[in-house]
Amino acid sequence: MKDLVLVGLGPHAMAKYIPLIESAVASRRASGFHVIELASTKNAVHAFFKTRACKPMSISWVPDLRLQGIWYSGEGEDALRALASPRSKVIVSTEPKAHLDYLRAALGLGLDCLVDKPVVLPMGSNGRPAVDRVVGEVAELKAISNRSGGRCVVMAPRRYNAVYDLIGRYARHASRKLGTPITYIGIEHHEGVWNTEEEILSRQDHPYRYGYGMLCHSGYHHVDILSSLLGTNEDNFGPLAIELDVHRATAADQVGQVAPNLVQRLRGPAPPAPSFPAPRFWGETDLVSCGAARHCESGNTICLFRLDLLQTSVSLRNWRQLPTNIYNKNGRYASETIRLNIGPFAAIEARIVKRPHFGTEAHPQFAKEARITLWRNGSFLGRPAFRERLYPTRDTLIQNADLGAARRKLFDDWLAGHSGRSTLDSHTRTISLFARYLTAVTSDRREPIGSAAVEKTGE
């Protein structure tokens, strides 16, 4: 049996990883788990484990130096080395600014790692992400992994999503059969949250005050989907150069978009004023983008694409203060749509929505459903020109499209050593495209953002 080491126990890890770890221990796939966490969180961590039947075998505390702009200290590596054994597997669930050094240490010891997205997020002296280091740091981790034998897997549950898998398989099959690329990719994700100014200024989990936001929060998953589909075109039709145009709205913009009297209408008293000053450069809450994938040799356009990531879409929030555990407690009301065109021959679209049915106001329950629509050139292909099907909550497809089920499957595969679907190597194209987007959203709006092509999506 494996010993698990959980590095980072914030709201995300409490909500997502602890239940998976508890299940692994209960089913005797893991002997137990250790926690490495910031010393500043002692009270919250002890309070959390009072409510859990499965307790950690140990908790190692490391200094919290975030106010000094230090995201990782040598004590973290010391704690990891003290816990490591040949049976250990490591889950890195800190804020991404600290991922690199923990992964260096764990992979250097030959340990298998599971890491949240984005894999790395280096920070520059100007307080913004140092985008020019992203691709190189991931390459460094891959080199360490190759030398030591430690495997690194990225927690990307949408790779296990049955809806995305279905329409992706259809588009790839049609593209190969017709000898026509996927000529249009449209992805639209509405996060449906409403963060107030106090939360935007103070939150450390999924923050905005460090010059990044939506793209690093949940946007990476959709960049991953886009990258995979562009990669299909590249594999079938040759190297592609990507041109990209991105526009963003920041957390500061969101505060200005909502009138103060509307915030005052939220139920309950206002929270204490945050002690943090406003940052010089805000992270983004929303971005819209369009782009083109052009053949490197001929310059011909192979595919046009759109990717829209919107956190400030319709929310269900009507309360002023968030619960102590803030993860997904600000009225999140998400939906997403993806459409793929294969020239004049076929198109397929999936729309995934959640229908709320309220248990309590602060904790609405949702029923997820998907509508998949297929258009075809029926007279040319000899098949029906239109098909549409609604997949309700109870349908097997929707149950297999649930992110909780996908996360569990990915975790179980990683724990068992069967994790080829989301290895670090398989994220090479995604990391390259992610860095392009990150460059765009972390550039000052007064600075020119070029749309120059890259040599190849996968490099």
mmCIF file of C-alpha atoms in Angstrom, residues 7-380:
data_model
loop_
_atom_site.group_PDB
_atom_site.id
_atom_site.type_symbol
_atom_site.label_atom_id
_atom_site.label_comp_id
_atom_site.label_asym_id
_atom_site.label_seq_id
_atom_site.Cartn_x
_atom_site.Cartn_y
_atom_site.Cartn_z
ATOM 1 C CA VAL A 7 1.213 19.255 0.134
ATOM 2 C CA GLY A 8 -1.230 22.117 0.672
ATOM 3 C CA LEU A 9 -4.569 21.898 2.483
ATOM 4 C CA GLY A 10 -6.535 24.912 1.302
ATOM 5 C CA PRO A 11 -10.263 25.002 0.501
ATOM 6 C CA HIS A 12 -9.741 23.164 -2.800
ATOM 7 C CA ALA A 13 -7.827 20.280 -1.219
ATOM 8 C CA MET A 14 -10.308 20.030 1.647
ATOM 9 C CA ALA A 15 -13.238 19.796 -0.761
ATOM 10 C CA LYS A 16 -11.668 17.676 -3.494
ATOM 11 C CA TYR A 17 -8.648 15.683 -2.329
ATOM 12 C CA ILE A 18 -9.510 14.753 1.250
ATOM 13 C CA PRO A 19 -12.608 12.691 0.248
ATOM 14 C CA LEU A 20 -10.517 10.886 -2.397
ATOM 15 C CA ILE A 21 -7.754 10.184 0.114
ATOM 16 C CA GLU A 22 -10.255 8.979 2.724
ATOM 17 C CA SER A 23 -11.740 6.584 0.176
ATOM 18 C CA ALA A 24 -8.281 5.261 -0.724
ATOM 19 C CA VAL A 25 -7.457 4.637 2.941
ATOM 20 C CA ALA A 26 -10.831 3.003 3.653
ATOM 21 C CA SER A 27 -10.432 0.655 0.673
ATOM 22 C CA ARG A 28 -6.847 -0.191 1.725
ATOM 23 C CA ARG A 29 -5.331 1.230 -1.453
ATOM 24 C CA ALA A 30 -3.382 3.616 0.778
ATOM 25 C CA SER A 31 -2.089 3.013 4.289
ATOM 26 C CA GLY A 32 -2.588 6.620 5.363
ATOM 27 C CA PHE A 33 -1.617 10.174 4.569
ATOM 28 C CA HIS A 34 0.590 13.021 5.740
ATOM 29 C CA VAL A 35 -0.024 16.751 5.338
ATOM 30 C CA ILE A 36 2.447 19.576 4.707
ATOM 31 C CA GLU A 37 0.868 22.998 5.203
ATOM 32 C CA LEU A 38 1.609 26.601 6.141
ATOM 33 C CA ALA A 39 1.971 27.243 9.864
ATOM 34 C CA SER A 40 -0.430 30.194 9.626
ATOM 35 C CA THR A 41 -3.306 27.784 8.946
ATOM 36 C CA LYS A 42 -2.917 25.635 12.077
ATOM 37 C CA ASN A 43 -6.219 26.599 13.667
ATOM 38 C CA ALA A 44 -8.206 26.070 10.454
ATOM 39 C CA VAL A 45 -6.539 22.716 9.754
ATOM 40 C CA HIS A 46 -7.081 21.395 13.276
ATOM 41 C CA ALA A 47 -10.715 22.523 13.174
ATOM 42 C CA PHE A 48 -11.200 20.797 9.821
ATOM 43 C CA PHE A 49 -9.862 17.426 10.980
ATOM 44 C CA LYS A 50 -12.020 17.483 14.104
ATOM 45 C CA THR A 51 -14.954 16.776 11.761
ATOM 46 C CA ARG A 52 -13.227 13.949 9.811
ATOM 47 C CA ALA A 53 -13.072 10.301 10.804
ATOM 48 C CA CYS A 54 -9.853 9.752 8.856
ATOM 49 C CA LYS A 55 -6.975 11.685 10.423
ATOM 50 C CA PRO A 56 -3.528 12.353 8.945
ATOM 51 C CA MET A 57 -0.618 10.317 10.285
ATOM 52 C CA SER A 58 1.324 13.569 10.665
ATOM 53 C CA ILE A 59 1.131 17.291 9.867
ATOM 54 C CA SER A 60 4.313 19.180 9.031
ATOM 55 C CA TRP A 61 4.187 22.965 9.371
ATOM 56 C CA VAL A 62 6.259 25.267 7.171
ATOM 57 C CA PRO A 63 6.691 29.055 7.460
ATOM 58 C CA ASP A 64 4.192 31.311 5.719
ATOM 59 C CA LEU A 65 6.296 33.918 3.918
ATOM 60 C CA ARG A 66 3.696 35.048 1.381
ATOM 61 C CA LEU A 67 3.560 38.629 2.651
ATOM 62 C CA GLN A 68 7.251 38.859 1.749
ATOM 63 C CA GLY A 69 6.547 37.564 -1.752
ATOM 64 C CA ILE A 70 8.148 34.187 -0.963
ATOM 65 C CA TRP A 71 6.003 31.243 -2.028
ATOM 66 C CA TYR A 72 8.269 28.373 -1.059
ATOM 67 C CA SER A 73 10.925 27.827 1.598
ATOM 68 C CA GLY A 74 13.532 25.146 2.124
ATOM 69 C CA GLU A 75 11.569 23.837 5.126
ATOM 70 C CA GLY A 76 9.006 22.480 2.671
ATOM 71 C CA GLU A 77 11.585 20.323 0.931
ATOM 72 C CA ASP A 78 12.998 19.222 4.306
ATOM 73 C CA ALA A 79 9.527 18.107 5.413
ATOM 74 C CA LEU A 80 8.952 16.253 2.156
ATOM 75 C CA ARG A 81 12.294 14.452 2.363
ATOM 76 C CA ALA A 82 11.612 13.439 5.970
ATOM 77 C CA LEU A 83 8.300 11.838 4.985
ATOM 78 C CA ALA A 84 9.393 10.266 1.705
ATOM 79 C CA SER A 85 9.786 6.523 1.307
ATOM 80 C CA PRO A 86 9.695 4.214 -1.731
ATOM 81 C CA ARG A 87 5.963 3.737 -1.012
ATOM 82 C CA SER A 88 5.168 7.464 -1.051
ATOM 83 C CA LYS A 89 3.051 9.290 -3.615
ATOM 84 C CA VAL A 90 2.807 13.088 -3.482
ATOM 85 C CA ILE A 91 -0.164 15.368 -4.196
ATOM 86 C CA VAL A 92 0.850 19.002 -4.777
ATOM 87 C CA SER A 93 -2.173 21.221 -4.111
ATOM 88 C CA THR A 94 -0.597 24.488 -3.018
ATOM 89 C CA GLU A 95 -1.209 27.742 -4.842
ATOM 90 C CA PRO A 96 0.559 27.239 -8.210
ATOM 91 C CA LYS A 97 3.276 29.759 -7.345
ATOM 92 C CA ALA A 98 4.819 27.083 -5.076
ATOM 93 C CA HIS A 99 4.353 24.072 -7.380
ATOM 94 C CA LEU A 100 7.754 24.101 -9.041
ATOM 95 C CA ASP A 101 9.956 23.571 -6.003
ATOM 96 C CA TYR A 102 7.779 20.886 -4.430
ATOM 97 C CA LEU A 103 7.662 19.036 -7.758
ATOM 98 C CA ARG A 104 11.427 19.393 -8.174
ATOM 99 C CA ALA A 105 11.954 17.845 -4.744
ATOM 100 C CA ALA A 106 9.405 15.033 -5.086
ATOM 101 C CA LEU A 107 10.303 14.052 -8.647
ATOM 102 C CA GLY A 108 13.989 14.291 -7.756
ATOM 103 C CA LEU A 109 13.341 11.609 -5.124
ATOM 104 C CA GLY A 110 11.734 9.433 -7.794
ATOM 105 C CA LEU A 111 8.233 9.839 -6.324
ATOM 106 C CA ASP A 112 5.039 9.846 -8.371
ATOM 107 C CA CYS A 113 3.272 13.213 -8.199
ATOM 108 C CA LEU A 114 -0.244 14.486 -8.855
ATOM 109 C CA VAL A 115 -0.356 18.252 -9.353
ATOM 110 C CA ASP A 116 -3.139 20.777 -9.807
ATOM 111 C CA LYS A 117 -3.263 23.102 -12.799
ATOM 112 C CA PRO A 118 -1.420 25.123 -13.859
ATOM 113 C CA VAL A 119 1.654 22.955 -13.395
ATOM 114 C CA VAL A 120 3.889 25.952 -12.672
ATOM 115 C CA LEU A 121 3.340 29.667 -12.222
ATOM 116 C CA PRO A 122 6.660 31.505 -11.799
ATOM 117 C CA MET A 123 6.389 35.025 -10.419
ATOM 118 C CA GLY A 124 8.521 37.978 -11.482
ATOM 119 C CA SER A 125 9.927 40.836 -9.428
ATOM 120 C CA ASN A 126 7.191 43.103 -10.829
ATOM 121 C CA GLY A 127 4.524 41.095 -9.004
ATOM 122 C CA ARG A 128 3.175 39.468 -12.167
ATOM 123 C CA PRO A 129 3.626 35.954 -13.508
ATOM 124 C CA ALA A 130 6.971 35.534 -15.292
ATOM 125 C CA VAL A 131 5.462 33.951 -18.375
ATOM 126 C CA ASP A 132 8.757 33.593 -20.207
ATOM 127 C CA ARG A 133 9.802 30.930 -17.661
ATOM 128 C CA VAL A 134 6.690 28.709 -17.854
ATOM 129 C CA VAL A 135 7.641 26.439 -20.768
ATOM 130 C CA GLY A 136 11.246 26.108 -19.595
ATOM 131 C CA GLU A 137 10.266 25.143 -16.042
ATOM 132 C CA VAL A 138 7.904 22.449 -17.284
ATOM 133 C CA ALA A 139 10.697 21.120 -19.528
ATOM 134 C CA GLU A 140 12.956 21.026 -16.471
ATOM 135 C CA LEU A 141 10.384 18.957 -14.553
ATOM 136 C CA LYS A 142 10.063 16.530 -17.448
ATOM 137 C CA ALA A 143 13.838 16.114 -17.510
ATOM 138 C CA ILE A 144 13.918 15.412 -13.749
ATOM 139 C CA SER A 145 11.094 12.889 -14.167
ATOM 140 C CA ASN A 146 12.936 11.110 -16.975
ATOM 141 C CA ARG A 147 16.110 10.852 -14.889
ATOM 142 C CA SER A 148 14.524 9.731 -11.626
ATOM 143 C CA GLY A 149 11.627 7.597 -12.852
ATOM 144 C CA GLY A 150 9.093 9.609 -10.838
ATOM 145 C CA ARG A 151 5.925 10.162 -12.858
ATOM 146 C CA CYS A 152 4.016 13.434 -12.861
ATOM 147 C CA VAL A 153 0.293 13.571 -13.620
ATOM 148 C CA VAL A 154 -1.791 16.743 -13.974
ATOM 149 C CA MET A 155 -5.257 16.895 -12.391
ATOM 150 C CA ALA A 156 -7.234 17.664 -15.572
ATOM 151 C CA PRO A 157 -10.614 15.966 -15.009
ATOM 152 C CA ARG A 158 -12.178 17.245 -18.219
ATOM 153 C CA ARG A 159 -9.942 14.746 -20.023
ATOM 154 C CA TYR A 160 -12.232 12.143 -18.443
ATOM 155 C CA ASN A 161 -15.449 14.026 -19.274
ATOM 156 C CA ALA A 162 -17.738 11.783 -21.351
ATOM 157 C CA VAL A 163 -19.413 14.678 -23.202
ATOM 158 C CA TYR A 164 -16.149 16.222 -24.384
ATOM 159 C CA ASP A 165 -14.855 12.772 -25.219
ATOM 160 C CA LEU A 166 -17.936 11.981 -27.339
ATOM 161 C CA ILE A 167 -17.912 15.110 -29.470
ATOM 162 C CA GLY A 168 -14.129 15.081 -29.763
ATOM 163 C CA ARG A 169 -14.184 11.500 -31.059
ATOM 164 C CA TYR A 170 -16.909 12.378 -33.555
ATOM 165 C CA ALA A 171 -15.021 15.403 -34.894
ATOM 166 C CA ARG A 172 -11.735 13.498 -35.160
ATOM 167 C CA HIS A 173 -13.395 10.587 -36.975
ATOM 168 C CA ALA A 174 -15.231 12.886 -39.400
ATOM 169 C CA SER A 175 -12.075 14.915 -40.028
ATOM 170 C CA ARG A 176 -10.017 11.830 -40.883
ATOM 171 C CA LYS A 177 -12.775 10.245 -42.999
ATOM 172 C CA LEU A 178 -13.403 13.410 -45.018
ATOM 173 C CA GLY A 179 -9.767 14.548 -45.171
ATOM 174 C CA THR A 180 -10.957 17.911 -43.870
ATOM 175 C CA PRO A 181 -9.651 19.640 -40.734
ATOM 176 C CA ILE A 182 -11.738 20.798 -37.827
ATOM 177 C CA THR A 183 -12.265 24.227 -39.371
ATOM 178 C CA TYR A 184 -13.854 25.973 -36.392
ATOM 179 C CA ILE A 185 -13.585 25.451 -32.638
ATOM 180 C CA GLY A 186 -15.791 27.506 -30.336
ATOM 181 C CA ILE A 187 -15.567 27.068 -26.545
ATOM 182 C CA GLU A 188 -17.561 29.198 -24.118
ATOM 183 C CA HIS A 189 -17.394 28.741 -20.351
ATOM 184 C CA HIS A 190 -19.513 30.724 -17.888
ATOM 185 C CA GLU A 191 -18.290 30.286 -14.325
ATOM 186 C CA GLY A 192 -21.212 32.193 -12.806
ATOM 187 C CA VAL A 193 -19.639 33.687 -9.672
ATOM 188 C CA TRP A 194 -19.980 37.043 -7.936
ATOM 189 C CA ASN A 195 -16.986 38.096 -5.865
ATOM 190 C CA THR A 196 -17.298 41.270 -3.809
ATOM 191 C CA GLU A 197 -14.503 43.816 -3.420
ATOM 192 C CA GLU A 198 -13.497 42.571 0.042
ATOM 193 C CA GLU A 199 -13.072 39.037 -1.262
ATOM 194 C CA ILE A 200 -11.203 40.112 -4.376
ATOM 195 C CA LEU A 201 -8.735 42.089 -2.256
ATOM 196 C CA SER A 202 -8.159 39.497 0.438
ATOM 197 C CA ARG A 203 -8.601 35.985 -0.889
ATOM 198 C CA GLN A 204 -5.526 33.768 -1.114
ATOM 199 C CA ASP A 205 -7.316 30.748 -2.586
ATOM 200 C CA HIS A 206 -7.906 31.356 -6.315
ATOM 201 C CA PRO A 207 -6.650 34.940 -5.889
ATOM 202 C CA TYR A 208 -6.729 37.992 -8.140
ATOM 203 C CA ARG A 209 -4.254 40.223 -6.329
ATOM 204 C CA TYR A 210 -1.150 38.554 -7.777
ATOM 205 C CA GLY A 211 -1.746 39.538 -11.385
ATOM 206 C CA TYR A 212 -3.563 36.394 -12.523
ATOM 207 C CA GLY A 213 -7.100 35.073 -12.276
ATOM 208 C CA MET A 214 -9.603 33.116 -14.350
ATOM 209 C CA LEU A 215 -7.066 31.618 -16.744
ATOM 210 C CA CYS A 216 -5.158 29.964 -13.896
ATOM 211 C CA HIS A 217 -8.263 29.154 -11.858
ATOM 212 C CA SER A 218 -10.415 27.043 -14.178
ATOM 213 C CA GLY A 219 -9.452 28.430 -17.586
ATOM 214 C CA TYR A 220 -6.518 26.030 -17.959
ATOM 215 C CA HIS A 221 -8.949 23.133 -18.442
ATOM 216 C CA HIS A 222 -10.548 24.815 -21.464
ATOM 217 C CA VAL A 223 -7.179 25.789 -22.926
ATOM 218 C CA ASP A 224 -6.368 22.081 -22.600
ATOM 219 C CA ILE A 225 -9.457 21.129 -24.628
ATOM 220 C CA LEU A 226 -8.686 23.739 -27.283
ATOM 221 C CA SER A 227 -5.062 22.599 -27.469
ATOM 222 C CA SER A 228 -6.088 18.978 -27.937
ATOM 223 C CA LEU A 229 -8.376 19.827 -30.849
ATOM 224 C CA LEU A 230 -5.779 22.072 -32.501
ATOM 225 C CA GLY A 231 -3.333 19.233 -31.982
ATOM 226 C CA THR A 232 -5.606 16.892 -33.931
ATOM 227 C CA ASN A 233 -5.391 19.251 -36.890
ATOM 228 C CA GLU A 234 -1.636 19.488 -36.516
ATOM 229 C CA ASP A 235 -1.204 15.721 -36.362
ATOM 230 C CA ASN A 236 -3.318 15.251 -39.499
ATOM 231 C CA PHE A 237 -2.373 18.284 -41.605
ATOM 232 C CA GLY A 238 1.117 19.313 -40.526
ATOM 233 C CA PRO A 239 2.751 21.944 -38.277
ATOM 234 C CA LEU A 240 0.585 24.939 -37.429
ATOM 235 C CA ALA A 241 1.350 28.509 -36.401
ATOM 236 C CA ILE A 242 -1.097 30.080 -33.964
ATOM 237 C CA GLU A 243 -2.236 33.699 -34.128
ATOM 238 C CA LEU A 244 -4.050 34.866 -31.020
ATOM 239 C CA ASP A 245 -5.984 37.972 -29.961
ATOM 240 C CA VAL A 246 -7.122 38.222 -26.340
ATOM 241 C CA HIS A 247 -9.157 40.811 -24.402
ATOM 242 C CA ARG A 248 -9.683 40.769 -20.651
ATOM 243 C CA ALA A 249 -11.658 42.359 -17.868
ATOM 244 C CA THR A 250 -9.979 42.477 -14.456
ATOM 245 C CA ALA A 251 -11.229 42.089 -10.910
ATOM 246 C CA ALA A 252 -11.048 45.883 -10.597
ATOM 247 C CA ASP A 253 -13.264 46.180 -13.670
ATOM 248 C CA GLN A 254 -15.805 43.857 -12.087
ATOM 249 C CA VAL A 255 -15.970 45.996 -8.943
ATOM 250 C CA GLY A 256 -16.655 49.032 -11.119
ATOM 251 C CA GLN A 257 -19.331 47.229 -13.140
ATOM 252 C CA VAL A 258 -21.549 46.562 -10.109
ATOM 253 C CA ALA A 259 -23.028 49.625 -8.406
ATOM 254 C CA PRO A 260 -22.332 49.850 -4.633
ATOM 255 C CA ASN A 261 -26.053 50.041 -3.813
ATOM 256 C CA LEU A 262 -26.539 46.625 -5.461
ATOM 257 C CA VAL A 263 -23.800 45.105 -3.311
ATOM 258 C CA GLN A 264 -25.501 46.606 -0.238
ATOM 259 C CA ARG A 265 -28.690 44.747 -1.157
ATOM 260 C CA LEU A 266 -26.987 41.408 -0.538
ATOM 261 C CA ARG A 267 -28.386 39.818 2.609
ATOM 262 C CA GLY A 268 -26.430 39.985 5.837
ATOM 263 C CA PRO A 269 -23.901 42.410 7.339
ATOM 264 C CA ALA A 270 -20.805 43.497 5.467
ATOM 265 C CA PRO A 271 -17.576 41.633 6.317
ATOM 266 C CA PRO A 272 -14.614 43.425 7.919
ATOM 267 C CA ALA A 273 -12.638 45.610 5.540
ATOM 268 C CA PRO A 274 -9.620 43.778 4.091
ATOM 269 C CA SER A 275 -6.206 44.702 5.398
ATOM 270 C CA PHE A 276 -4.546 44.236 2.009
ATOM 271 C CA PRO A 277 -3.880 47.254 -0.191
ATOM 272 C CA ALA A 278 -5.147 47.175 -3.761
ATOM 273 C CA PRO A 279 -2.549 45.601 -6.060
ATOM 274 C CA ARG A 280 -0.884 47.557 -8.825
ATOM 275 C CA PHE A 281 -1.910 44.955 -11.396
ATOM 276 C CA TRP A 282 -5.132 42.955 -11.038
ATOM 277 C CA GLY A 283 -5.758 39.446 -12.255
ATOM 278 C CA GLU A 284 -8.471 38.882 -14.835
ATOM 279 C CA THR A 285 -12.007 37.694 -14.091
ATOM 280 C CA ASP A 286 -13.009 37.348 -17.748
ATOM 281 C CA LEU A 287 -11.345 36.923 -21.103
ATOM 282 C CA VAL A 288 -12.537 36.584 -24.666
ATOM 283 C CA SER A 289 -10.262 35.459 -27.459
ATOM 284 C CA CYS A 290 -10.162 34.559 -31.091
ATOM 285 C CA GLY A 291 -7.421 33.024 -33.158
ATOM 286 C CA ALA A 292 -6.298 31.263 -36.288
ATOM 287 C CA ALA A 293 -4.211 28.159 -36.871
ATOM 288 C CA ARG A 294 -2.302 28.512 -40.121
ATOM 289 C CA HIS A 295 -0.206 25.947 -41.959
ATOM 290 C CA CYS A 296 3.455 26.769 -41.321
ATOM 291 C CA GLU A 297 4.588 26.157 -44.905
ATOM 292 C CA SER A 298 1.697 27.412 -47.028
ATOM 293 C CA GLY A 299 0.282 30.007 -44.649
ATOM 294 C CA ASN A 300 -3.208 28.687 -45.392
ATOM 295 C CA THR A 301 -5.747 28.959 -42.601
ATOM 296 C CA ILE A 302 -6.586 25.491 -41.281
ATOM 297 C CA CYS A 303 -8.842 26.470 -38.390
ATOM 298 C CA LEU A 304 -10.394 29.508 -36.727
ATOM 299 C CA PHE A 305 -11.209 29.358 -33.023
ATOM 300 C CA ARG A 306 -12.772 31.207 -30.106
ATOM 301 C CA LEU A 307 -12.262 30.688 -26.394
ATOM 302 C CA ASP A 308 -14.362 32.759 -23.975
ATOM 303 C CA LEU A 309 -13.856 32.330 -20.219
ATOM 304 C CA LEU A 310 -16.259 34.379 -18.109
ATOM 305 C CA GLN A 311 -16.341 34.283 -14.342
ATOM 306 C CA THR A 312 -18.723 37.227 -13.983
ATOM 307 C CA SER A 313 -21.691 35.605 -15.672
ATOM 308 C CA VAL A 314 -25.076 34.979 -14.004
ATOM 309 C CA SER A 315 -24.643 34.012 -10.354
ATOM 310 C CA LEU A 316 -27.072 32.720 -7.715
ATOM 311 C CA ARG A 317 -25.516 34.707 -4.886
ATOM 312 C CA ASN A 318 -27.683 36.800 -2.583
ATOM 313 C CA TRP A 319 -25.606 36.842 0.616
ATOM 314 C CA ARG A 320 -23.001 39.336 1.780
ATOM 315 C CA GLN A 321 -20.554 37.155 3.684
ATOM 316 C CA LEU A 322 -19.141 33.842 2.532
ATOM 317 C CA PRO A 323 -18.951 30.742 4.738
ATOM 318 C CA THR A 324 -15.639 29.919 6.397
ATOM 319 C CA ASN A 325 -14.949 27.321 3.713
ATOM 320 C CA ILE A 326 -15.270 29.572 0.670
ATOM 321 C CA TYR A 327 -14.665 26.976 -2.045
ATOM 322 C CA ASN A 328 -17.500 27.303 -4.581
ATOM 323 C CA LYS A 329 -19.707 29.087 -2.047
ATOM 324 C CA ASN A 330 -20.216 32.391 -3.870
ATOM 325 C CA GLY A 331 -23.292 31.352 -5.846
ATOM 326 C CA ARG A 332 -21.458 29.564 -8.639
ATOM 327 C CA TYR A 333 -23.818 28.824 -11.547
ATOM 328 C CA ALA A 334 -21.708 27.376 -14.334
ATOM 329 C CA SER A 335 -22.458 26.386 -17.919
ATOM 330 C CA GLU A 336 -20.336 25.611 -20.956
ATOM 331 C CA THR A 337 -20.732 25.157 -24.684
ATOM 332 C CA ILE A 338 -18.434 23.723 -27.336
ATOM 333 C CA ARG A 339 -19.019 23.661 -31.100
ATOM 334 C CA LEU A 340 -16.840 22.023 -33.743
ATOM 335 C CA ASN A 341 -17.233 22.472 -37.520
ATOM 336 C CA ILE A 342 -15.732 20.151 -40.116
ATOM 337 C CA GLY A 343 -15.886 22.351 -43.218
ATOM 338 C CA PRO A 344 -19.220 22.319 -45.094
ATOM 339 C CA PHE A 345 -19.868 18.724 -44.077
ATOM 340 C CA ALA A 346 -20.708 18.484 -40.382
ATOM 341 C CA ALA A 347 -20.864 20.303 -37.076
ATOM 342 C CA ILE A 348 -21.404 19.066 -33.538
ATOM 343 C CA GLU A 349 -22.246 21.115 -30.449
ATOM 344 C CA ALA A 350 -22.612 20.252 -26.784
ATOM 345 C CA ARG A 351 -24.156 22.528 -24.185
ATOM 346 C CA ILE A 352 -23.763 21.514 -20.552
ATOM 347 C CA VAL A 353 -25.968 23.328 -18.037
ATOM 348 C CA LYS A 354 -26.964 23.016 -14.417
ATOM 349 C CA ARG A 355 -30.586 23.458 -13.352
ATOM 350 C CA PRO A 356 -30.754 24.722 -9.752
ATOM 351 C CA HIS A 357 -33.175 23.317 -7.219
ATOM 352 C CA PHE A 358 -32.527 24.985 -3.899
ATOM 353 C CA GLY A 359 -31.844 23.012 -0.746
ATOM 354 C CA THR A 360 -30.892 26.085 1.233
ATOM 355 C CA GLU A 361 -30.251 29.494 -0.259
ATOM 356 C CA ALA A 362 -26.517 29.446 0.417
ATOM 357 C CA HIS A 363 -26.100 25.871 -0.799
ATOM 358 C CA PRO A 364 -28.172 25.339 -3.950
ATOM 359 C CA GLN A 365 -28.313 21.876 -5.444
ATOM 360 C CA PHE A 366 -27.993 21.334 -9.174
ATOM 361 C CA ALA A 367 -29.192 18.876 -11.754
ATOM 362 C CA LYS A 368 -26.753 18.699 -14.659
ATOM 363 C CA GLU A 369 -27.875 17.979 -18.205
ATOM 364 C CA ALA A 370 -26.380 18.161 -21.678
ATOM 365 C CA ARG A 371 -27.858 18.829 -25.093
ATOM 366 C CA ILE A 372 -25.862 17.512 -28.040
ATOM 367 C CA THR A 373 -26.749 18.703 -31.533
ATOM 368 C CA LEU A 374 -25.397 17.325 -34.797
ATOM 369 C CA TRP A 375 -25.734 19.061 -38.167
ATOM 370 C CA ARG A 376 -24.732 17.262 -41.361
ATOM 371 C CA ASN A 377 -24.756 17.881 -45.095
ATOM 372 C CA GLY A 378 -27.367 15.170 -45.433
ATOM 373 C CA SER A 379 -27.731 15.212 -49.199
ATOM 374 C CA PHE A 380 -23.957 14.924 -49.704
#
